[in-house]
Coordinates of C-alpha atoms in Angstrom, one line a residue:
M228 CA -44.4 38.8 19.3
L229 CA -43.3 36.0 17.0
R230 CA -43.8 32.3 17.7
Q231 CA -42.2 29.2 16.4
Q232 CA -45.1 28.8 14.0
D233 CA -43.9 31.9 12.2
V234 CA -40.6 30.3 11.2
G235 CA -40.5 30.0 7.4
H236 CA -42.8 32.9 6.9
R237 CA -42.2 36.4 5.7
I238 CA -42.0 38.9 8.5
V239 CA -41.2 42.6 9.2
V240 CA -39.1 43.5 12.2
R241 CA -38.7 47.0 13.7
R242 CA -35.5 47.0 15.7
I243 CA -33.8 49.5 17.9
V244 CA -30.4 50.5 16.3
G245 CA -29.4 53.3 18.6
I246 CA -30.3 56.2 20.8
R247 CA -30.3 59.9 19.9
E248 CA -31.2 62.7 22.4
G249 CA -32.7 60.1 24.7
R250 CA -35.0 58.7 22.0
P251 CA -34.6 55.3 20.3
L252 CA -33.7 55.0 16.6
F253 CA -35.5 52.4 14.6
S254 CA -34.8 50.4 11.5
D255 CA -37.1 48.0 9.7
A256 CA -36.1 44.7 8.1
L257 CA -38.2 42.5 5.8
G258 CA -37.5 38.9 5.1
E259 CA -38.2 35.2 5.8
L260 CA -37.9 34.1 9.4
V261 CA -35.5 31.2 9.4
E262 CA -34.6 30.9 13.0
L263 CA -36.2 32.0 16.3
S264 CA -34.7 31.4 19.7
E265 CA -34.9 32.9 23.2
T266 CA -32.0 35.2 22.4
H267 CA -32.2 36.1 18.7
L268 CA -34.0 35.8 15.4
T269 CA -32.5 35.4 12.0
L270 CA -34.0 36.7 8.8
A271 CA -33.2 35.8 5.2
T272 CA -33.4 39.2 3.5
A273 CA -32.7 40.4 0.0
Q274 CA -29.4 41.7 1.2
G275 CA -28.4 38.5 2.9
P276 CA -28.9 37.0 6.4
L277 CA -29.7 39.3 9.3
R278 CA -29.3 38.2 12.9
V279 CA -31.2 40.4 15.4
P280 CA -31.0 40.0 19.2
V281 CA -34.4 39.7 20.7
A282 CA -33.5 42.5 23.1
Q283 CA -33.4 44.9 20.1
V284 CA -36.8 43.9 18.7
H285 CA -39.4 46.6 19.1
R286 CA -42.1 45.0 17.1
A287 CA -42.3 42.1 14.7
K288 CA -45.2 40.5 12.8
R289 CA -45.9 38.2 9.9
V290 CA -46.7 39.8 6.6
P291 CA -48.2 38.3 3.4
P292 CA -45.7 36.8 1.0
T293 CA -45.0 38.6 -2.3
R294 CA -44.1 35.5 -4.2
R295 CA -43.8 32.0 -2.7
P296 CA -43.4 28.7 -4.3
T297 CA -46.5 26.5 -4.1
A298 CA -46.4 23.4 -1.8
A299 CA -46.3 21.3 -5.0
A300 CA -43.2 23.2 -6.2
V301 CA -41.4 22.7 -2.8
V302 CA -42.3 19.0 -2.9
A303 CA -41.0 18.6 -6.4
L304 CA -37.7 20.3 -5.7
E305 CA -37.2 18.3 -2.5
R306 CA -37.8 15.1 -4.4
A307 CA -35.3 16.1 -7.0
A308 CA -32.8 17.0 -4.3
D309 CA -33.3 13.6 -2.7
E310 CA -32.7 11.9 -6.1
A311 CA -29.5 13.9 -6.5
W312 CA -28.1 12.9 -3.1
P313 CA -29.4 9.3 -2.7
A314 CA -28.9 7.5 0.7
P315 CA -28.1 3.8 0.3
T316 CA -30.5 2.8 3.2
R317 CA -34.0 4.0 2.7
G318 CA -37.5 3.5 4.1
R319 CA -40.9 5.0 3.8
L320 CA -43.6 6.2 6.2
G321 CA -46.5 6.9 3.9
D322 CA -45.1 9.6 1.7
W323 CA -42.3 10.5 4.1
L324 CA -38.8 9.4 3.3
L325 CA -36.4 7.8 5.8
R326 CA -32.7 7.9 4.8
S327 CA -29.5 6.6 6.3
A328 CA -25.9 6.8 5.0
E329 CA -23.6 5.8 7.9
G330 CA -24.0 9.3 9.3
W331 CA -22.4 11.0 6.3
T332 CA -24.1 14.4 5.8
G333 CA -27.4 15.5 7.3
R334 CA -29.3 15.3 4.1
A335 CA -28.6 11.6 3.6
N336 CA -29.3 10.7 7.3
S337 CA -32.6 12.5 7.9
A338 CA -36.3 11.9 7.3
L339 CA -38.0 14.1 4.7
P340 CA -41.5 14.8 6.0
I341 CA -43.3 15.8 2.9
G342 CA -46.8 14.4 2.0
D343 CA -48.9 12.2 4.2
P344 CA -47.2 9.8 6.7
D345 CA -50.4 7.7 6.9
R346 CA -50.8 8.2 10.6
P347 CA -51.2 11.1 13.1
L348 CA -48.3 13.5 13.3
A349 CA -47.2 12.4 16.8
A350 CA -47.3 8.7 15.8
A351 CA -45.3 9.6 12.7
V352 CA -42.5 11.2 14.7
D353 CA -42.5 8.2 17.1
A354 CA -42.0 5.9 14.0
V355 CA -39.2 8.1 12.8
E356 CA -37.4 7.8 16.1
R357 CA -37.8 4.0 16.1
W358 CA -36.5 3.7 12.6
Y359 CA -33.3 5.6 13.3
A360 CA -32.9 3.8 16.6
D361 CA -32.9 0.5 14.6
Q362 CA -30.1 2.0 12.4
G363 CA -28.1 2.9 15.5
Q364 CA -28.3 6.6 14.6
P365 CA -29.8 9.7 16.2
A366 CA -33.1 10.6 14.7
M367 CA -33.0 13.6 12.4
I368 CA -35.7 15.3 10.3
N369 CA -35.3 17.9 7.6
T370 CA -38.2 20.4 7.7
P371 CA -38.7 22.4 4.6
L372 CA -40.4 25.7 5.6
P373 CA -43.1 26.7 5.7
L374 CA -44.3 23.4 4.2
A375 CA -43.3 21.4 7.3
A376 CA -44.0 24.0 9.9
P377 CA -46.5 21.8 11.7
V378 CA -43.8 19.1 12.0
G379 CA -41.4 21.7 13.4
A380 CA -44.0 22.7 16.0
E381 CA -44.3 19.0 17.1
L382 CA -40.5 18.7 17.3
D383 CA -40.3 21.9 19.4
E384 CA -42.7 20.3 21.9
R385 CA -40.4 17.3 22.1
G386 CA -37.3 19.4 22.6
W387 CA -35.6 18.6 19.3
D388 CA -32.6 20.8 18.5
S389 CA -32.1 22.7 15.3
R390 CA -29.0 23.0 13.1
P391 CA -28.3 26.3 11.3
P392 CA -30.8 27.1 8.6
T393 CA -30.1 26.0 5.1
L394 CA -31.1 28.0 2.0
V395 CA -32.4 26.0 -1.0
Q396 CA -31.6 28.3 -3.9
T397 CA -32.5 28.1 -7.5
A398 CA -31.7 29.8 -10.8
P399 CA -32.8 29.4 -14.4
L400 CA -30.3 28.2 -16.9
P401 CA -28.2 29.7 -18.4
L402 CA -26.9 31.4 -15.3
A403 CA -26.1 35.1 -15.1
T404 CA -23.3 35.8 -17.6
P405 CA -19.9 35.4 -15.9
A406 CA -16.9 37.5 -16.5
H407 CA -15.4 34.7 -18.7
G408 CA -16.7 31.9 -20.8
V409 CA -16.6 28.3 -20.1
P410 CA -13.6 26.7 -21.8
A411 CA -13.8 23.2 -23.1
A412 CA -12.6 20.4 -20.7
G413 CA -8.8 20.5 -20.7
A414 CA -8.5 24.1 -21.9
G415 CA -6.6 26.8 -20.0
G416 CA -8.3 29.4 -17.9
P417 CA -7.8 31.7 -15.0
Q418 CA -4.5 31.0 -13.3
G419 CA -3.8 28.4 -16.1
A420 CA -6.4 26.1 -14.6
V421 CA -7.1 22.8 -16.5
I422 CA -10.7 21.6 -16.1
E423 CA -11.7 18.0 -16.5
V424 CA -15.2 16.5 -16.4
T425 CA -15.6 12.9 -15.5
T426 CA -18.3 10.4 -14.8
A427 CA -16.6 9.2 -11.6
P428 CA -14.6 11.0 -9.0
S429 CA -10.8 10.5 -8.8
D430 CA -9.1 9.5 -5.6
E431 CA -7.8 13.0 -5.3
W432 CA -11.3 14.4 -5.7
L433 CA -12.6 12.1 -3.0
A434 CA -9.8 13.2 -0.7
I435 CA -10.9 16.8 -1.0
A436 CA -14.5 15.9 -0.4
A437 CA -13.5 13.8 2.7
G438 CA -11.6 16.8 4.1
R439 CA -14.7 19.0 3.7
K440 CA -17.2 16.5 5.0
G441 CA -15.1 14.9 7.7
G442 CA -14.4 11.5 6.3
L443 CA -15.7 9.3 3.5
P444 CA -17.4 6.1 4.6
E445 CA -18.5 3.5 1.9
A446 CA -22.0 4.9 2.0
A447 CA -20.7 8.2 0.9
R448 CA -19.5 6.7 -2.4
H449 CA -23.1 5.5 -3.0
V450 CA -24.5 9.0 -2.3
L451 CA -22.0 10.6 -4.7
T452 CA -22.2 8.2 -7.6
A453 CA -25.6 6.4 -7.5
V454 CA -27.3 8.8 -9.9
D455 CA -28.0 8.1 -13.6
Q456 CA -26.8 11.6 -14.8
V457 CA -23.9 12.8 -12.7
R458 CA -20.6 14.5 -13.4
F459 CA -17.5 15.4 -11.4
V460 CA -15.4 18.5 -12.2
H461 CA -11.6 18.5 -11.4
A462 CA -9.8 21.8 -11.7
Y463 CA -6.0 21.5 -11.8
V464 CA -3.3 24.2 -11.5
D465 CA 0.2 23.2 -12.3
G466 CA -0.8 19.6 -12.1
T467 CA -2.3 19.8 -8.6
L468 CA -6.1 19.4 -8.0
V469 CA -7.2 22.6 -6.3
A470 CA -11.0 22.7 -6.9
I471 CA -13.8 20.2 -7.3
G472 CA -17.5 20.2 -7.9
R473 CA -20.4 17.7 -8.5
G474 CA -23.5 18.0 -10.6
A475 CA -26.5 15.7 -11.0
V476 CA -29.5 16.1 -13.2
T477 CA -32.8 14.8 -11.7
G478 CA -36.4 15.4 -11.2
P479 CA -37.0 14.2 -14.0
G480 CA -34.2 16.0 -16.0
R481 CA -35.4 19.5 -15.1
W482 CA -33.1 20.2 -12.2
L483 CA -29.3 20.4 -12.1
G484 CA -28.2 19.9 -8.5
L485 CA -24.8 21.5 -7.6
S486 CA -22.9 20.2 -4.7
L487 CA -19.4 19.9 -3.1
I488 CA -18.2 23.1 -4.8
E489 CA -14.9 23.3 -3.0
V490 CA -11.7 25.2 -3.6
L491 CA -8.6 24.6 -1.5
P492 CA -7.8 27.6 0.7
A493 CA -4.6 28.6 -1.0
S494 CA -6.4 28.8 -4.4
R495 CA -9.5 30.7 -3.3
R496 CA -10.6 34.2 -4.6
Q497 CA -9.2 33.4 -8.0
G498 CA -12.4 32.6 -9.9
L499 CA -12.0 28.8 -9.7
A500 CA -15.4 28.2 -7.9
R501 CA -17.1 30.0 -10.7
R502 CA -15.2 28.0 -13.3
V503 CA -16.3 24.8 -11.7
I504 CA -19.9 26.0 -11.6
D505 CA -19.9 27.2 -15.1
T506 CA -18.5 23.9 -16.3
L507 CA -21.2 21.9 -14.5
V508 CA -23.9 24.2 -15.8
A509 CA -22.6 23.7 -19.4
W510 CA -22.9 20.0 -18.9
G511 CA -26.3 20.2 -17.2
A512 CA -27.7 22.2 -20.1
T513 CA -26.6 19.6 -22.6
A514 CA -28.3 16.9 -20.3
G515 CA -31.6 18.8 -20.6
A516 CA -31.7 20.7 -17.3
T517 CA -33.6 24.0 -17.4
H518 CA -32.9 25.1 -13.8
A519 CA -30.2 24.7 -11.2
F520 CA -30.5 24.3 -7.5
L521 CA -28.1 24.2 -4.6
Q522 CA -28.3 24.0 -0.8
V523 CA -26.1 26.4 1.2
E524 CA -26.0 27.1 4.9
Q525 CA -27.3 30.6 5.5
H526 CA -24.3 31.6 7.6
N527 CA -21.8 30.8 4.7
A528 CA -21.8 34.5 3.6
A529 CA -19.1 34.1 1.0
A530 CA -20.9 31.3 -0.8
V531 CA -24.2 33.0 -0.6
A532 CA -22.7 36.2 -2.1
L533 CA -21.1 34.2 -5.0
Y534 CA -24.4 32.4 -5.8
R535 CA -26.2 35.7 -5.8
T536 CA -24.0 37.1 -8.5
L537 CA -24.9 34.0 -10.6
G538 CA -28.6 34.7 -10.3
F539 CA -29.5 32.3 -7.5
T540 CA -32.4 33.3 -5.2
T541 CA -33.8 31.4 -2.2
H542 CA -36.7 29.1 -3.2
H543 CA -37.3 27.9 0.4
T544 CA -35.4 27.1 3.5
Y545 CA -35.1 24.0 5.7
L546 CA -34.0 23.2 9.2
T547 CA -32.3 19.9 10.2
R548 CA -33.8 18.9 13.5
V549 CA -32.0 16.5 15.8
A550 CA -33.7 14.4 18.5
P551 CA -32.6 14.9 22.1
R552 CA -30.3 12.1 23.4

């Protein structure tokens, strides 16, 4: 049977999907194990996430990967993602990064355990806990998998919780050809949308971001704007801001990080998210980016499906681990 050490690895699961004439019917699933609990396991498969109750698992085992990014590639992308979402309060533990932003978003308020922390693993986790205690925050660690699987095993021993898995997805530029082109900023488009690209977010843009992220402390403005190459997309319909997006080129200059792609509920399913992404991609290409990346929670099926149509595939996954109180 599977163990926590298998999280982040490619596995095959034979599960019971029914009974016929008194005999069990089986179905096999292949993918990356992104979550394992006492009650269920979750796979990232080519068809999307698959959640399987443990009671339905007949057999499961790890299998060799077909293609997997090297450890160096995962580290490089995680560093680029950190540059694109910079926490204002930072520290280091050897190569590990310590980040705090008044609690705004998990990415900006968690340690990134890549590289050598210059001490034994248990002592490194102790140091992370002390650093966050000094910040007056709960300790959190983002564990890219399978790179940080040993860290995850140590946190399991300590009883740390896990937030839902996040997929780090990438695609080469240009993206898969959309159903429409990318009009110049200010031009019309689907539903008569007017698209504007700015170097700073408007108050309306920030209000939508605050609604999605649950507030907007001063540290959030630093996270959003303290990047050398960053743009903010505003999509207006009939003079009302209905969709936003943010892009940052980092790492150094190779990666376009897409974030806060948000469409107000009344304006969804009209192609606006794609317009926002296309506009950011057009800007990123002019800024020298050759690939795009984004981070999306695995259970956000609608977003994952959209990104798949644009050519995004999962590079690796990570879990945000939270220390017990």
